[in-house]
PDB file of C-alpha atoms in Angstrom:
ATOM      1  CA  UNK A 245    -144.126-114.611   6.185  1.00 41.00           C
ATOM      2  CA  UNK A 246    -142.287-116.545   3.262  1.00 42.00           C
ATOM      3  CA  UNK A 247    -140.923-119.236   4.498  1.00 44.00           C
ATOM      4  CA  UNK A 248    -137.351-120.750   3.287  1.00 48.00           C
ATOM      5  CA  UNK A 249    -137.050-123.869   2.270  1.00 50.00           C
ATOM      6  CA  UNK A 250    -135.411-126.476   5.080  1.00 54.00           C
ATOM      7  CA  UNK A 251    -134.932-128.747   2.549  1.00 60.00           C
ATOM      8  CA  UNK A 252    -130.510-130.103   3.095  1.00 74.00           C
ATOM      9  CA  UNK A 253    -129.821-127.214   5.299  1.00 83.00           C
ATOM     10  CA  UNK A 254    -128.122-127.926   9.157  1.00 87.00           C
ATOM     11  CA  UNK A 255    -130.440-128.644  12.126  1.00 88.00           C
ATOM     12  CA  UNK A 256    -128.860-125.213  13.568  1.00 87.00           C
ATOM     13  CA  UNK A 257    -129.749-123.811  10.608  1.00 89.00           C
ATOM     14  CA  UNK A 258    -132.999-124.768  10.563  1.00 89.00           C
ATOM     15  CA  UNK A 259    -133.482-123.699  14.424  1.00 88.00           C
ATOM     16  CA  UNK A 260    -132.104-120.086  13.725  1.00 89.00           C
ATOM     17  CA  UNK A 261    -134.670-119.826  11.253  1.00 89.00           C
ATOM     18  CA  UNK A 262    -137.425-121.546  13.576  1.00 90.00           C
ATOM     19  CA  UNK A 263    -136.440-118.813  15.931  1.00 90.00           C
ATOM     20  CA  UNK A 264    -136.882-116.222  13.974  1.00 90.00           C
ATOM     21  CA  UNK A 265    -139.977-117.491  12.661  1.00 89.00           C
ATOM     22  CA  UNK A 266    -141.352-116.915  15.840  1.00 90.00           C
ATOM     23  CA  UNK A 267    -140.102-113.754  17.082  1.00 91.00           C
ATOM     24  CA  UNK A 268    -141.661-112.491  14.201  1.00 92.00           C
ATOM     25  CA  UNK A 269    -145.022-114.383  15.181  1.00 92.00           C
ATOM     26  CA  UNK A 270    -144.926-114.452  18.882  1.00 92.00           C
ATOM     27  CA  UNK A 271    -144.213-110.288  19.399  1.00 95.00           C
ATOM     28  CA  UNK A 272    -146.695-108.032  19.610  1.00 95.00           C
ATOM     29  CA  UNK A 273    -146.381-105.119  16.583  1.00 95.00           C
ATOM     30  CA  UNK A 274    -143.106-107.020  14.710  1.00 94.00           C
ATOM     31  CA  UNK A 275    -143.485-106.516  11.628  1.00 92.00           C
ATOM     32  CA  UNK A 276    -140.286-108.084  10.440  1.00 92.00           C
ATOM     33  CA  UNK A 277    -137.000-109.280  11.585  1.00 94.00           C
ATOM     34  CA  UNK A 278    -133.318-109.812   9.853  1.00 94.00           C
ATOM     35  CA  UNK A 279    -129.688-111.036  10.821  1.00 94.00           C
ATOM     36  CA  UNK A 280    -126.444-109.237   8.857  1.00 94.00           C
ATOM     37  CA  UNK A 281    -123.120-110.826   8.863  1.00 91.00           C
ATOM     38  CA  UNK A 282    -120.822-108.178  10.211  1.00 88.00           C
ATOM     39  CA  UNK A 283    -119.917-107.665   6.015  1.00 88.00           C
ATOM     40  CA  UNK A 284    -124.000-106.501   5.631  1.00 88.00           C
ATOM     41  CA  UNK A 285    -124.867-109.059   3.900  1.00 89.00           C
ATOM     42  CA  UNK A 286    -128.253-110.434   4.997  1.00 92.00           C
ATOM     43  CA  UNK A 287    -128.455-114.262   6.810  1.00 91.00           C
ATOM     44  CA  UNK A 288    -131.825-114.963   7.686  1.00 90.00           C
ATOM     45  CA  UNK A 289    -135.341-113.215   6.901  1.00 89.00           C
ATOM     46  CA  UNK A 290    -139.004-113.220   8.164  1.00 85.00           C
ATOM     47  CA  UNK A 291    -139.732-113.155   4.298  1.00 73.00           C
ATOM     48  CA  UNK A 292    -136.256-114.708   2.318  1.00 48.00           C
ATOM     49  CA  UNK A 293    -138.205-115.550  -0.228  1.00 45.00           C
ATOM     50  CA  UNK A 294    -139.479-111.484  -1.053  1.00 44.00           C
ATOM     51  CA  UNK A 295    -137.698-109.681  -3.879  1.00 39.00           C
ATOM     52  CA  UNK A 296    -138.581-106.119  -5.018  1.00 37.00           C
ATOM     53  CA  UNK A 297    -138.540-105.304  -8.150  1.00 38.00           C
ATOM     54  CA  UNK A 298    -140.440-103.357 -11.074  1.00 34.00           C
ATOM     55  CA  UNK A 299    -142.968-106.153 -11.725  1.00 37.00           C
ATOM     56  CA  UNK A 300    -143.803-106.847  -7.977  1.00 39.00           C
ATOM     57  CA  UNK A 301    -145.186-104.637  -5.919  1.00 39.00           C
ATOM     58  CA  UNK A 302    -143.813-103.791  -1.353  1.00 41.00           C
ATOM     59  CA  UNK A 303    -145.777-105.700   0.994  1.00 42.00           C
ATOM     60  CA  UNK A 304    -146.953-102.648   3.145  1.00 44.00           C
ATOM     61  CA  UNK A 305    -145.401-105.130   6.381  1.00 47.00           C
ATOM     62  CA  UNK A 306    -142.187-104.091   6.557  1.00 42.00           C
ATOM     63  CA  UNK A 307    -139.448-100.889   4.818  1.00 43.00           C
ATOM     64  CA  UNK A 308    -140.597-100.624   1.547  1.00 48.00           C
ATOM     65  CA  UNK A 309    -142.070-103.686   1.630  1.00 52.00           C
ATOM     66  CA  UNK A 310    -138.451-105.589   1.746  1.00 70.00           C
ATOM     67  CA  UNK A 311    -136.438-107.605   4.517  1.00 76.00           C
ATOM     68  CA  UNK A 312    -133.677-106.317   2.003  1.00 83.00           C
ATOM     69  CA  UNK A 313    -133.558-102.964   3.013  1.00 90.00           C
ATOM     70  CA  UNK A 314    -134.216-104.219   6.630  1.00 92.00           C
ATOM     71  CA  UNK A 315    -131.360-105.479   6.103  1.00 93.00           C
ATOM     72  CA  UNK A 316    -129.061-102.378   4.512  1.00 93.00           C
ATOM     73  CA  UNK A 317    -130.794 -99.609   7.370  1.00 95.00           C
ATOM     74  CA  UNK A 318    -129.565-102.818  10.117  1.00 96.00           C
ATOM     75  CA  UNK A 319    -126.186-102.642   8.676  1.00 95.00           C
ATOM     76  CA  UNK A 320    -126.036 -98.650   8.061  1.00 96.00           C
ATOM     77  CA  UNK A 321    -127.195 -98.225  11.711  1.00 96.00           C
ATOM     78  CA  UNK A 322    -124.815-100.710  13.050  1.00 95.00           C
ATOM     79  CA  UNK A 323    -121.956 -99.409  11.280  1.00 94.00           C
ATOM     80  CA  UNK A 324    -123.166 -96.185  12.066  1.00 96.00           C
ATOM     81  CA  UNK A 325    -123.348 -96.887  15.903  1.00 96.00           C
ATOM     82  CA  UNK A 326    -120.152 -98.634  16.105  1.00 94.00           C
ATOM     83  CA  UNK A 327    -118.139 -95.955  14.608  1.00 95.00           C
ATOM     84  CA  UNK A 328    -119.742 -93.471  17.393  1.00 96.00           C
ATOM     85  CA  UNK A 329    -118.790 -96.431  20.362  1.00 96.00           C
ATOM     86  CA  UNK A 330    -115.343 -96.448  19.325  1.00 96.00           C
ATOM     87  CA  UNK A 331    -115.566 -91.987  18.554  1.00 96.00           C
ATOM     88  CA  UNK A 332    -116.437 -91.901  22.724  1.00 96.00           C
ATOM     89  CA  UNK A 333    -114.150 -94.449  23.532  1.00 96.00           C
ATOM     90  CA  UNK A 334    -117.875 -96.217  24.868  1.00 94.00           C
ATOM     91  CA  UNK A 335    -117.077 -99.983  24.245  1.00 94.00           C
ATOM     92  CA  UNK A 336    -119.033-102.016  21.996  1.00 92.00           C
ATOM     93  CA  UNK A 337    -122.222-101.514  21.181  1.00 94.00           C
ATOM     94  CA  UNK A 338    -125.210-103.866  22.679  1.00 93.00           C
ATOM     95  CA  UNK A 339    -128.037-102.346  20.972  1.00 95.00           C
ATOM     96  CA  UNK A 340    -129.531 -99.314  19.082  1.00 96.00           C
ATOM     97  CA  UNK A 341    -133.115 -98.416  18.554  1.00 95.00           C
ATOM     98  CA  UNK A 342    -134.555 -95.322  16.338  1.00 95.00           C
ATOM     99  CA  UNK A 343    -137.785 -94.374  17.271  1.00 94.00           C
ATOM    100  CA  UNK A 344    -140.688 -92.797  14.261  1.00 95.00           C
ATOM    101  CA  UNK A 345    -143.850 -91.363  14.208  1.00 95.00           C
ATOM    102  CA  UNK A 346    -144.903 -94.984  12.030  1.00 94.00           C
ATOM    103  CA  UNK A 347    -142.348 -97.014  13.343  1.00 94.00           C
ATOM    104  CA  UNK A 348    -139.415 -98.339  15.008  1.00 95.00           C
ATOM    105  CA  UNK A 349    -136.037-100.019  13.867  1.00 96.00           C
ATOM    106  CA  UNK A 350    -134.099-102.338  16.992  1.00 97.00           C
ATOM    107  CA  UNK A 351    -130.363-103.536  16.312  1.00 97.00           C
ATOM    108  CA  UNK A 352    -128.788-105.541  18.535  1.00 96.00           C
ATOM    109  CA  UNK A 353    -125.297-107.440  18.480  1.00 94.00           C
ATOM    110  CA  UNK A 354    -125.537-110.995  18.100  1.00 92.00           C
ATOM    111  CA  UNK A 355    -121.611-112.156  17.615  1.00 81.00           C
ATOM    112  CA  UNK A 356    -118.661-111.371  15.510  1.00 80.00           C
ATOM    113  CA  UNK A 357    -120.232-108.083  14.148  1.00 85.00           C
ATOM    114  CA  UNK A 358    -124.056-109.654  13.281  1.00 92.00           C
ATOM    115  CA  UNK A 359    -126.722-107.638  13.606  1.00 95.00           C
ATOM    116  CA  UNK A 360    -129.949-108.965  14.449  1.00 96.00           C
ATOM    117  CA  UNK A 361    -132.672-106.115  12.866  1.00 96.00           C
ATOM    118  CA  UNK A 362    -136.218-105.539  13.838  1.00 96.00           C
ATOM    119  CA  UNK A 363    -138.892-103.204  12.416  1.00 94.00           C
ATOM    120  CA  UNK A 364    -142.241-102.820  14.890  1.00 95.00           C
ATOM    121  CA  UNK A 365    -145.372-100.582  14.700  1.00 95.00           C
ATOM    122  CA  UNK A 366    -145.151 -97.363  16.601  1.00 94.00           C
ATOM    123  CA  UNK A 367    -146.946 -98.571  19.425  1.00 94.00           C
ATOM    124  CA  UNK A 368    -145.010-101.919  19.932  1.00 95.00           C
ATOM    125  CA  UNK A 369    -143.915-102.785  23.680  1.00 96.00           C
ATOM    126  CA  UNK A 370    -140.416-102.069  23.412  1.00 95.00           C
ATOM    127  CA  UNK A 371    -139.207-103.645  26.331  1.00 95.00           C
ATOM    128  CA  UNK A 372    -140.475-106.420  25.331  1.00 96.00           C
ATOM    129  CA  UNK A 373    -138.899-106.415  21.677  1.00 96.00           C
ATOM    130  CA  UNK A 374    -135.782-106.142  23.175  1.00 95.00           C
ATOM    131  CA  UNK A 375    -136.892-108.626  25.804  1.00 95.00           C
ATOM    132  CA  UNK A 376    -137.514-111.039  22.470  1.00 95.00           C
ATOM    133  CA  UNK A 377    -134.518-109.925  20.886  1.00 95.00           C
ATOM    134  CA  UNK A 378    -132.155-110.506  23.752  1.00 95.00           C
ATOM    135  CA  UNK A 379    -132.975-114.008  23.948  1.00 93.00           C
ATOM    136  CA  UNK A 380    -132.088-114.754  20.062  1.00 93.00           C
ATOM    137  CA  UNK A 381    -129.290-113.435  20.716  1.00 93.00           C
ATOM    138  CA  UNK A 382    -128.915-115.145  23.282  1.00 92.00           C
ATOM    139  CA  UNK A 383    -129.857-118.473  20.790  1.00 88.00           C
ATOM    140  CA  UNK A 384    -128.317-118.070  18.511  1.00 86.00           C
ATOM    141  CA  UNK A 385    -124.992-116.068  19.007  1.00 83.00           C
ATOM    142  CA  UNK A 386    -122.563-119.406  19.984  1.00 82.00           C
ATOM    143  CA  UNK A 387    -124.506-121.329  16.803  1.00 84.00           C
ATOM    144  CA  UNK A 388    -123.210-118.507  14.198  1.00 86.00           C
ATOM    145  CA  UNK A 389    -119.839-119.885  13.103  1.00 84.00           C
ATOM    146  CA  UNK A 390    -118.719-118.711  10.372  1.00 84.00           C
ATOM    147  CA  UNK A 391    -119.452-122.138   8.596  1.00 86.00           C
ATOM    148  CA  UNK A 392    -123.367-121.398   9.290  1.00 88.00           C
ATOM    149  CA  UNK A 393    -123.741-117.486   7.789  1.00 87.00           C
ATOM    150  CA  UNK A 394    -121.746-119.437   4.507  1.00 86.00           C
ATOM    151  CA  UNK A 395    -125.147-121.691   4.675  1.00 89.00           C
ATOM    152  CA  UNK A 396    -127.369-119.216   5.607  1.00 88.00           C
ATOM    153  CA  UNK A 397    -126.392-117.135   3.047  1.00 86.00           C
ATOM    154  CA  UNK A 398    -125.944-119.427  -0.098  1.00 84.00           C
ATOM    155  CA  UNK A 399    -129.997-121.356   1.448  1.00 83.00           C
ATOM    156  CA  UNK A 400    -131.135-117.396   0.755  1.00 79.00           C
ATOM    157  CA  UNK A 401    -129.298-116.760  -2.540  1.00 77.00           C
ATOM    158  CA  UNK A 402    -131.003-119.635  -3.549  1.00 78.00           C
ATOM    159  CA  UNK A 403    -134.603-119.135  -2.363  1.00 71.00           C
ATOM    160  CA  UNK A 404    -134.290-115.760  -4.870  1.00 64.00           C
TER     161      UNK A 404
END
C-alpha cells in the first residue's frame, strides 16, 4: 500500500486515512479499498499514489491494479443500485455485494451519497468484511463533511 503524504492534512483526514489503511491491513482477504464522493470522485484509496498508464504495469492485487478503477466500479454500482431502489420504492441502499469467481466487491453507503468500496478475495469471510466496513462507516460518516471531502480530493490530486 502506498501511503499518501499526511503533511498539512487535518487530523480528521489523517484519521480517515489511518482507518482505511487499517481496513486493508487488518481484514484478511481485502485487496483494496476506496471512498468515493456522491459525484463519483475518489476521496480516499488504499493505494492513492498508484497510477495506471502505459509506462507502469498494473499491480496484481486490485481490479486491474488501480484504485481509480475500483472507484469507478464503486460509483457505478452505487448509482445502479440507487436507481433500482428508487424504481422499487425500496428506500436508500445500505450495502451491495457482488460475488464473482475470482473475487468480491462490496459497496456501502457512508453519508451524503459517499460510498465505501472494497475489493476482496473470493475466499474472504464476507461477514467479517461487512462488519469492518460498517465500523469504518460508523467512524467516518459524521466527519465526512464537504470541507473534508474537498481536502481529501485535493490531497489525492497532489499525490498523483
